[in-house]
């Protein structure tokens, strides 16, 4: 079989297998066309002259250069319908790409800081999530993420304000500018969230050093690490992650766009997988980074020698590392096994 037809067979398999996505920021799914139409709707002056001009601005040299545009973009989200539309568009994409379960981060402080309250965004999200459940069969969990460039007191207040919506939330997370904002800054709020019964995740080892991954594990007691690709620099950490099967939610196109790697052919996801770590593929902020979940897989197929077995393992890991009940995990894993008997 030619290399081309081998690759297209792998891409078909990626489309066909039921998948979970575990690292996705809903604000990062805001497509330029929706940003443009919401700006028009609310009479907001954007510093762009067209939808294409917005798209062309998405060239980043590090995490901060992206975050600046990401927070600016989120300013067009003003009313309940906007949040519904944002969430609904992403969940339709999940349906298209055969993502059967997704665990979505949202950043309350991005909205509350500009006077948009939980009572605006949560009902908008809820309406889209309920509709997706009944009309598309996509299941959704939410992860409330704290902005780490803000204070821990602000995170504590953010968790408290979410109280009327706790039943909609599965986990808390930690995102935004990593360097100089170590996990240790958020020990108290993670301890409270843990004692309230929330699952815990944190971005670490994206731009930050392996030490931040250790802190997320030892001080925040996280269930998963978001990104974590810099763990490979610390052999002791690698051994720990393997032994305890701590999931790393890796985001290839994000790493490329934010210059964490110079070229996709240098991405370490296959090394992490071959070292026995529980890694899987995610899209992070698909509108900004040039692709949703399947496009992240396709970029790996194009640039790394990924086998069918690797793909099945990555996708099975997405199910195993999710916060779904064990019975549901088992059902999806069995379905994957039927499609791809090993
Ligand atoms: N890293 C940190 N914060 C973020 C990201 C990311 O990749 N995406 C959205 N917020
Ligand atoms: Zn992220």
GROMACS .gro file of C-alpha atoms and ligand atoms in nm:
model
  353
    1UNK     CA    1   0.000   0.000   0.000
    2UNK     CA    2   0.133   0.347  -0.082
    3UNK     CA    3   0.223   0.583   0.202
    4UNK     CA    4  -0.061   0.805   0.086
    5UNK     CA    5  -0.326   0.535   0.110
    6UNK     CA    6  -0.187   0.414   0.444
    7UNK     CA    7  -0.225   0.767   0.578
    8UNK     CA    8  -0.576   0.807   0.444
    9UNK     CA    9  -0.675   0.473   0.600
   10UNK     CA   10  -0.546   0.597   0.938
   11UNK     CA   11  -0.741   0.920   0.895
   12UNK     CA   12  -1.059   0.724   0.823
   13UNK     CA   13  -1.002   0.524   1.138
   14UNK     CA   14  -0.956   0.844   1.341
   15UNK     CA   15  -1.288   0.975   1.212
   16UNK     CA   16  -1.463   0.644   1.270
   17UNK     CA   17  -1.359   0.565   1.628
   18UNK     CA   18  -1.564   0.709   1.917
   19UNK     CA   19  -1.344   0.958   2.103
   20UNK     CA   20  -1.336   1.173   2.415
   21UNK     CA   21  -1.185   1.521   2.430
   22UNK     CA   22  -1.044   1.618   2.770
   23UNK     CA   23  -0.864   1.947   2.709
   24UNK     CA   24  -1.074   2.210   2.539
   25UNK     CA   25  -1.137   2.573   2.636
   26UNK     CA   26  -1.482   2.679   2.522
   27UNK     CA   27  -1.362   3.038   2.478
   28UNK     CA   28  -1.099   2.896   2.242
   29UNK     CA   29  -1.367   2.764   2.006
   30UNK     CA   30  -1.484   3.115   1.916
   31UNK     CA   31  -1.452   3.117   1.538
   32UNK     CA   32  -1.361   3.446   1.365
   33UNK     CA   33  -1.700   3.450   1.186
   34UNK     CA   34  -1.890   3.428   1.516
   35UNK     CA   35  -1.659   3.687   1.676
   36UNK     CA   36  -1.735   3.919   1.386
   37UNK     CA   37  -2.113   3.870   1.399
   38UNK     CA   38  -2.132   3.910   1.778
   39UNK     CA   39  -1.923   4.229   1.757
   40UNK     CA   40  -2.175   4.363   1.503
   41UNK     CA   41  -2.469   4.254   1.720
   42UNK     CA   42  -2.335   4.436   2.028
   43UNK     CA   43  -2.181   4.733   1.846
   44UNK     CA   44  -1.830   4.646   1.958
   45UNK     CA   45  -1.536   4.796   1.768
   46UNK     CA   46  -1.290   4.518   1.690
   47UNK     CA   47  -0.933   4.608   1.590
   48UNK     CA   48  -0.986   4.403   1.269
   49UNK     CA   49  -1.127   4.498   0.930
   50UNK     CA   50  -1.274   4.160   0.829
   51UNK     CA   51  -1.318   3.797   0.931
   52UNK     CA   52  -1.011   3.716   0.727
   53UNK     CA   53  -0.815   3.987   0.907
   54UNK     CA   54  -0.901   3.818   1.240
   55UNK     CA   55  -0.783   3.482   1.107
   56UNK     CA   56  -0.457   3.636   0.982
   57UNK     CA   57  -0.384   3.779   1.327
   58UNK     CA   58  -0.353   3.427   1.470
   59UNK     CA   59   0.027   3.407   1.459
   60UNK     CA   60   0.179   3.352   1.802
   61UNK     CA   61   0.529   3.327   1.940
   62UNK     CA   62   0.444   3.207   2.290
   63UNK     CA   63   0.152   3.143   2.526
   64UNK     CA   64   0.114   3.508   2.631
   65UNK     CA   65   0.086   3.638   2.273
   66UNK     CA   66  -0.205   3.398   2.225
   67UNK     CA   67  -0.369   3.479   2.560
   68UNK     CA   68  -0.377   3.851   2.470
   69UNK     CA   69  -0.591   3.779   2.162
   70UNK     CA   70  -0.795   3.509   2.334
   71UNK     CA   71  -0.909   3.742   2.616
   72UNK     CA   72  -0.975   4.023   2.370
   73UNK     CA   73  -1.183   3.788   2.151
   74UNK     CA   74  -1.392   3.669   2.447
   75UNK     CA   75  -1.512   4.028   2.501
   76UNK     CA   76  -1.776   3.982   2.226
   77UNK     CA   77  -1.955   3.725   2.445
   78UNK     CA   78  -2.215   3.935   2.622
   79UNK     CA   79  -2.554   3.765   2.662
   80UNK     CA   80  -2.696   3.419   2.726
   81UNK     CA   81  -2.760   3.355   2.355
   82UNK     CA   82  -2.393   3.426   2.274
   83UNK     CA   83  -2.277   3.159   2.520
   84UNK     CA   84  -2.540   2.920   2.385
   85UNK     CA   85  -2.425   2.977   2.029
   86UNK     CA   86  -2.058   2.932   2.123
   87UNK     CA   87  -2.122   2.603   2.305
   88UNK     CA   88  -2.367   2.472   2.045
   89UNK     CA   89  -2.123   2.531   1.758
   90UNK     CA   90  -1.852   2.330   1.936
   91UNK     CA   91  -2.090   2.046   2.028
   92UNK     CA   92  -2.203   2.021   1.664
   93UNK     CA   93  -1.835   1.990   1.574
   94UNK     CA   94  -1.803   1.707   1.828
   95UNK     CA   95  -2.092   1.529   1.659
   96UNK     CA   96  -1.930   1.575   1.317
   97UNK     CA   97  -1.596   1.439   1.443
   98UNK     CA   98  -1.744   1.149   1.642
   99UNK     CA   99  -1.639   1.292   1.979
  100UNK     CA  100  -1.890   1.114   2.202
  101UNK     CA  101  -1.783   1.271   2.529
  102UNK     CA  102  -1.614   1.602   2.604
  103UNK     CA  103  -1.488   1.766   2.925
  104UNK     CA  104  -1.491   2.138   2.859
  105UNK     CA  105  -1.304   2.411   3.044
  106UNK     CA  106  -1.459   2.753   3.088
  107UNK     CA  107  -1.294   3.060   3.243
  108UNK     CA  108  -1.549   3.237   3.468
  109UNK     CA  109  -1.308   3.520   3.554
  110UNK     CA  110  -1.272   3.614   3.186
  111UNK     CA  111  -1.641   3.705   3.201
  112UNK     CA  112  -1.707   3.809   3.562
  113UNK     CA  113  -1.418   4.060   3.544
  114UNK     CA  114  -1.608   4.249   3.274
  115UNK     CA  115  -1.943   4.232   3.452
  116UNK     CA  116  -2.086   3.920   3.285
  117UNK     CA  117  -2.216   3.701   3.569
  118UNK     CA  118  -2.259   3.325   3.611
  119UNK     CA  119  -2.635   3.380   3.557
  120UNK     CA  120  -2.555   3.483   3.200
  121UNK     CA  121  -2.306   3.220   3.084
  122UNK     CA  122  -2.415   2.911   3.278
  123UNK     CA  123  -2.776   2.904   3.148
  124UNK     CA  124  -2.643   2.961   2.795
  125UNK     CA  125  -2.405   2.666   2.832
  126UNK     CA  126  -2.677   2.451   2.995
  127UNK     CA  127  -2.920   2.504   2.709
  128UNK     CA  128  -2.663   2.393   2.449
  129UNK     CA  129  -2.546   2.097   2.659
  130UNK     CA  130  -2.902   1.969   2.711
  131UNK     CA  131  -2.979   2.007   2.342
  132UNK     CA  132  -2.659   1.819   2.248
  133UNK     CA  133  -2.744   1.539   2.486
  134UNK     CA  134  -3.088   1.482   2.333
  135UNK     CA  135  -3.030   1.574   1.968
  136UNK     CA  136  -2.667   1.470   1.911
  137UNK     CA  137  -2.598   1.208   2.179
  138UNK     CA  138  -2.284   1.395   2.293
  139UNK     CA  139  -2.215   1.385   2.667
  140UNK     CA  140  -2.055   1.687   2.832
  141UNK     CA  141  -1.883   1.758   3.162
  142UNK     CA  142  -1.770   2.107   3.262
  143UNK     CA  143  -1.440   2.210   3.422
  144UNK     CA  144  -1.433   2.549   3.596
  145UNK     CA  145  -1.085   2.689   3.535
  146UNK     CA  146  -0.912   2.954   3.742
  147UNK     CA  147  -0.692   3.213   3.572
  148UNK     CA  148  -0.350   3.167   3.731
  149UNK     CA  149  -0.227   3.520   3.650
  150UNK     CA  150  -0.490   3.643   3.900
  151UNK     CA  151  -0.470   3.596   4.277
  152UNK     CA  152  -0.571   3.289   4.474
  153UNK     CA  153  -0.828   3.507   4.656
  154UNK     CA  154  -0.992   3.578   4.322
  155UNK     CA  155  -0.999   3.202   4.249
  156UNK     CA  156  -1.159   3.137   4.590
  157UNK     CA  157  -1.428   3.399   4.525
  158UNK     CA  158  -1.484   3.249   4.178
  159UNK     CA  159  -1.541   2.903   4.326
  160UNK     CA  160  -1.783   3.046   4.583
  161UNK     CA  161  -1.981   3.241   4.324
  162UNK     CA  162  -2.028   2.919   4.124
  163UNK     CA  163  -2.222   2.759   4.409
  164UNK     CA  164  -2.569   2.769   4.245
  165UNK     CA  165  -2.417   2.580   3.950
  166UNK     CA  166  -2.209   2.317   4.132
  167UNK     CA  167  -2.433   2.039   3.999
  168UNK     CA  168  -2.332   2.133   3.643
  169UNK     CA  169  -1.958   2.121   3.721
  170UNK     CA  170  -1.741   1.807   3.741
  171UNK     CA  171  -1.392   1.945   3.798
  172UNK     CA  172  -1.185   2.257   3.856
  173UNK     CA  173  -0.875   2.346   3.654
  174UNK     CA  174  -0.596   2.602   3.628
  175UNK     CA  175  -0.505   2.786   3.308
  176UNK     CA  176  -0.365   3.112   3.163
  177UNK     CA  177  -0.003   3.236   3.194
  178UNK     CA  178   0.201   2.953   3.343
  179UNK     CA  179   0.548   3.102   3.390
  180UNK     CA  180   0.586   3.267   3.734
  181UNK     CA  181   0.239   3.143   3.837
  182UNK     CA  182   0.323   2.802   3.983
  183UNK     CA  183   0.059   2.556   4.103
  184UNK     CA  184   0.175   2.618   4.463
  185UNK     CA  185  -0.001   2.957   4.443
  186UNK     CA  186  -0.339   2.777   4.436
  187UNK     CA  187  -0.311   2.515   4.711
  188UNK     CA  188  -0.594   2.645   4.929
  189UNK     CA  189  -0.850   2.677   4.650
  190UNK     CA  190  -0.768   2.330   4.515
  191UNK     CA  191  -0.798   2.184   4.865
  192UNK     CA  192  -1.146   2.341   4.902
  193UNK     CA  193  -1.254   2.225   4.557
  194UNK     CA  194  -1.132   1.873   4.637
  195UNK     CA  195  -1.325   1.866   4.962
  196UNK     CA  196  -1.639   1.980   4.777
  197UNK     CA  197  -1.603   1.665   4.565
  198UNK     CA  198  -1.473   1.818   4.244
  199UNK     CA  199  -1.218   1.637   4.030
  200UNK     CA  200  -0.896   1.836   3.987
  201UNK     CA  201  -0.686   1.921   3.681
  202UNK     CA  202  -0.418   2.182   3.612
  203UNK     CA  203  -0.214   2.305   3.317
  204UNK     CA  204   0.152   2.232   3.393
  205UNK     CA  205   0.465   2.163   3.194
  206UNK     CA  206   0.341   2.344   2.883
  207UNK     CA  207   0.585   2.637   2.903
  208UNK     CA  208   0.665   2.582   3.270
  209UNK     CA  209   0.930   2.340   3.402
  210UNK     CA  210   0.879   1.980   3.522
  211UNK     CA  211   0.884   2.120   3.877
  212UNK     CA  212   0.538   2.268   3.809
  213UNK     CA  213   0.410   1.921   3.716
  214UNK     CA  214   0.544   1.788   4.049
  215UNK     CA  215   0.369   2.074   4.231
  216UNK     CA  216   0.039   2.005   4.055
  217UNK     CA  217   0.064   1.639   4.161
  218UNK     CA  218   0.199   1.681   4.514
  219UNK     CA  219   0.045   2.010   4.625
  220UNK     CA  220  -0.277   2.036   4.421
  221UNK     CA  221  -0.343   1.658   4.411
  222UNK     CA  222  -0.464   1.671   4.054
  223UNK     CA  223  -0.626   1.379   3.873
  224UNK     CA  224  -0.481   1.486   3.537
  225UNK     CA  225  -0.216   1.720   3.400
  226UNK     CA  226  -0.306   1.945   3.108
  227UNK     CA  227  -0.024   1.947   2.851
  228UNK     CA  228   0.267   1.816   3.063
  229UNK     CA  229   0.492   1.772   2.758
  230UNK     CA  230   0.796   1.916   2.941
  231UNK     CA  231   0.777   1.621   3.185
  232UNK     CA  232   1.009   1.439   2.945
  233UNK     CA  233   1.297   1.655   3.077
  234UNK     CA  234   1.278   1.483   3.419
  235UNK     CA  235   1.335   1.104   3.424
  236UNK     CA  236   1.206   1.068   3.783
  237UNK     CA  237   0.887   1.248   3.687
  238UNK     CA  238   0.846   1.026   3.381
  239UNK     CA  239   0.880   0.717   3.601
  240UNK     CA  240   0.618   0.855   3.841
  241UNK     CA  241   0.372   0.945   3.563
  242UNK     CA  242   0.411   0.597   3.418
  243UNK     CA  243   0.379   0.414   3.748
  244UNK     CA  244   0.069   0.607   3.855
  245UNK     CA  245  -0.071   0.643   3.503
  246UNK     CA  246  -0.131   1.015   3.557
  247UNK     CA  247  -0.299   1.129   3.235
  248UNK     CA  248  -0.138   1.406   3.027
  249UNK     CA  249  -0.388   1.584   2.801
  250UNK     CA  250  -0.157   1.667   2.511
  251UNK     CA  251  -0.250   1.926   2.246
  252UNK     CA  252  -0.027   1.897   1.936
  253UNK     CA  253  -0.147   2.191   1.722
  254UNK     CA  254  -0.147   2.415   2.030
  255UNK     CA  255   0.215   2.322   2.102
  256UNK     CA  256   0.307   2.400   1.743
  257UNK     CA  257   0.121   2.734   1.725
  258UNK     CA  258   0.258   2.851   2.062
  259UNK     CA  259   0.614   2.748   1.968
  260UNK     CA  260   0.644   2.484   2.240
  261UNK     CA  261   0.773   2.274   1.947
  262UNK     CA  262   0.931   2.412   1.628
  263UNK     CA  263   0.788   2.150   1.396
  264UNK     CA  264   0.525   1.879   1.438
  265UNK     CA  265   0.786   1.619   1.340
  266UNK     CA  266   0.961   1.707   1.669
  267UNK     CA  267   0.654   1.656   1.889
  268UNK     CA  268   0.717   1.410   2.172
  269UNK     CA  269   0.368   1.255   2.199
  270UNK     CA  270   0.477   0.924   2.043
  271UNK     CA  271   0.780   0.910   2.276
  272UNK     CA  272   0.555   0.970   2.576
  273UNK     CA  273   0.320   0.697   2.452
  274UNK     CA  274   0.603   0.452   2.389
  275UNK     CA  275   0.739   0.526   2.737
  276UNK     CA  276   0.411   0.391   2.875
  277UNK     CA  277   0.248   0.721   2.979
  278UNK     CA  278  -0.126   0.777   2.959
  279UNK     CA  279  -0.136   1.046   2.689
  280UNK     CA  280  -0.413   1.137   2.447
  281UNK     CA  281  -0.481   1.401   2.181
  282UNK     CA  282  -0.684   1.719   2.238
  283UNK     CA  283  -0.744   2.047   2.056
  284UNK     CA  284  -0.711   2.308   2.338
  285UNK     CA  285  -0.827   2.623   2.150
  286UNK     CA  286  -0.920   2.491   1.804
  287UNK     CA  287  -1.032   2.818   1.651
  288UNK     CA  288  -0.698   2.981   1.733
  289UNK     CA  289  -0.469   2.686   1.664
  290UNK     CA  290  -0.595   2.571   1.325
  291UNK     CA  291  -0.793   2.259   1.395
  292UNK     CA  292  -1.037   2.057   1.603
  293UNK     CA  293  -0.960   1.714   1.747
  294UNK     CA  294  -0.942   1.517   1.422
  295UNK     CA  295  -0.719   1.779   1.258
  296UNK     CA  296  -0.480   1.739   1.554
  297UNK     CA  297  -0.464   1.366   1.483
  298UNK     CA  298  -0.421   1.426   1.108
  299UNK     CA  299  -0.128   1.662   1.175
  300UNK     CA  300   0.039   1.382   1.374
  301UNK     CA  301  -0.029   1.125   1.101
  302UNK     CA  302   0.126   1.361   0.844
  303UNK     CA  303   0.442   1.433   1.042
  304UNK     CA  304   0.508   1.140   1.277
  305UNK     CA  305   0.506   0.772   1.199
  306UNK     CA  306   0.190   0.694   1.390
  307UNK     CA  307   0.062   0.336   1.365
  308UNK     CA  308  -0.295   0.207   1.385
  309UNK     CA  309  -0.205   0.067   1.726
  310UNK     CA  310  -0.086   0.412   1.844
  311UNK     CA  311  -0.414   0.567   1.732
  312UNK     CA  312  -0.624   0.306   1.908
  313UNK     CA  313  -0.417   0.351   2.225
  314UNK     CA  314  -0.442   0.732   2.217
  315UNK     CA  315  -0.818   0.715   2.167
  316UNK     CA  316  -0.865   0.445   2.432
  317UNK     CA  317  -0.664   0.663   2.672
  318UNK     CA  318  -0.904   0.951   2.607
  319UNK     CA  319  -1.188   0.733   2.734
  320UNK     CA  320  -0.996   0.580   3.028
  321UNK     CA  321  -0.868   0.918   3.150
  322UNK     CA  322  -1.211   1.081   3.134
  323UNK     CA  323  -1.425   1.136   3.444
  324UNK     CA  324  -1.703   0.912   3.305
  325UNK     CA  325  -1.835   0.635   3.533
  326UNK     CA  326  -1.643   0.306   3.492
  327UNK     CA  327  -1.939   0.132   3.326
  328UNK     CA  328  -1.958   0.393   3.051
  329UNK     CA  329  -1.583   0.382   2.999
  330UNK     CA  330  -1.609   0.007   2.963
  331UNK     CA  331  -1.887   0.038   2.703
  332UNK     CA  332  -1.687   0.282   2.486
  333UNK     CA  333  -1.366   0.080   2.519
  334UNK     CA  334  -1.554  -0.233   2.411
  335UNK     CA  335  -1.693  -0.044   2.113
  336UNK     CA  336  -1.340   0.061   2.014
  337UNK     CA  337  -1.219  -0.298   2.052
  338UNK     CA  338  -1.496  -0.419   1.821
  339UNK     CA  339  -1.397  -0.171   1.553
  340UNK     CA  340  -1.025  -0.243   1.595
  341UNK     CA  341  -0.961  -0.587   1.743
  342UNK     CA  342  -0.597  -0.591   1.855
  343LIG     N1  343  -0.250   2.727   2.825
  343LIG     C1  344  -0.284   2.806   2.926
  343LIG     N2  345  -0.397   2.871   2.932
  343LIG     C2  346  -0.484   2.858   2.832
  343LIG     C3  347  -0.455   2.779   2.725
  343LIG     C4  348  -0.331   2.708   2.721
  343LIG     O1  349  -0.296   2.633   2.628
  343LIG     N3  350  -0.561   2.788   2.643
  343LIG     C5  351  -0.652   2.869   2.701
  343LIG     N4  352  -0.605   2.912   2.816
  344LIG    ZN1  353  -0.531   2.456   2.761
   0.00000   0.00000   0.00000
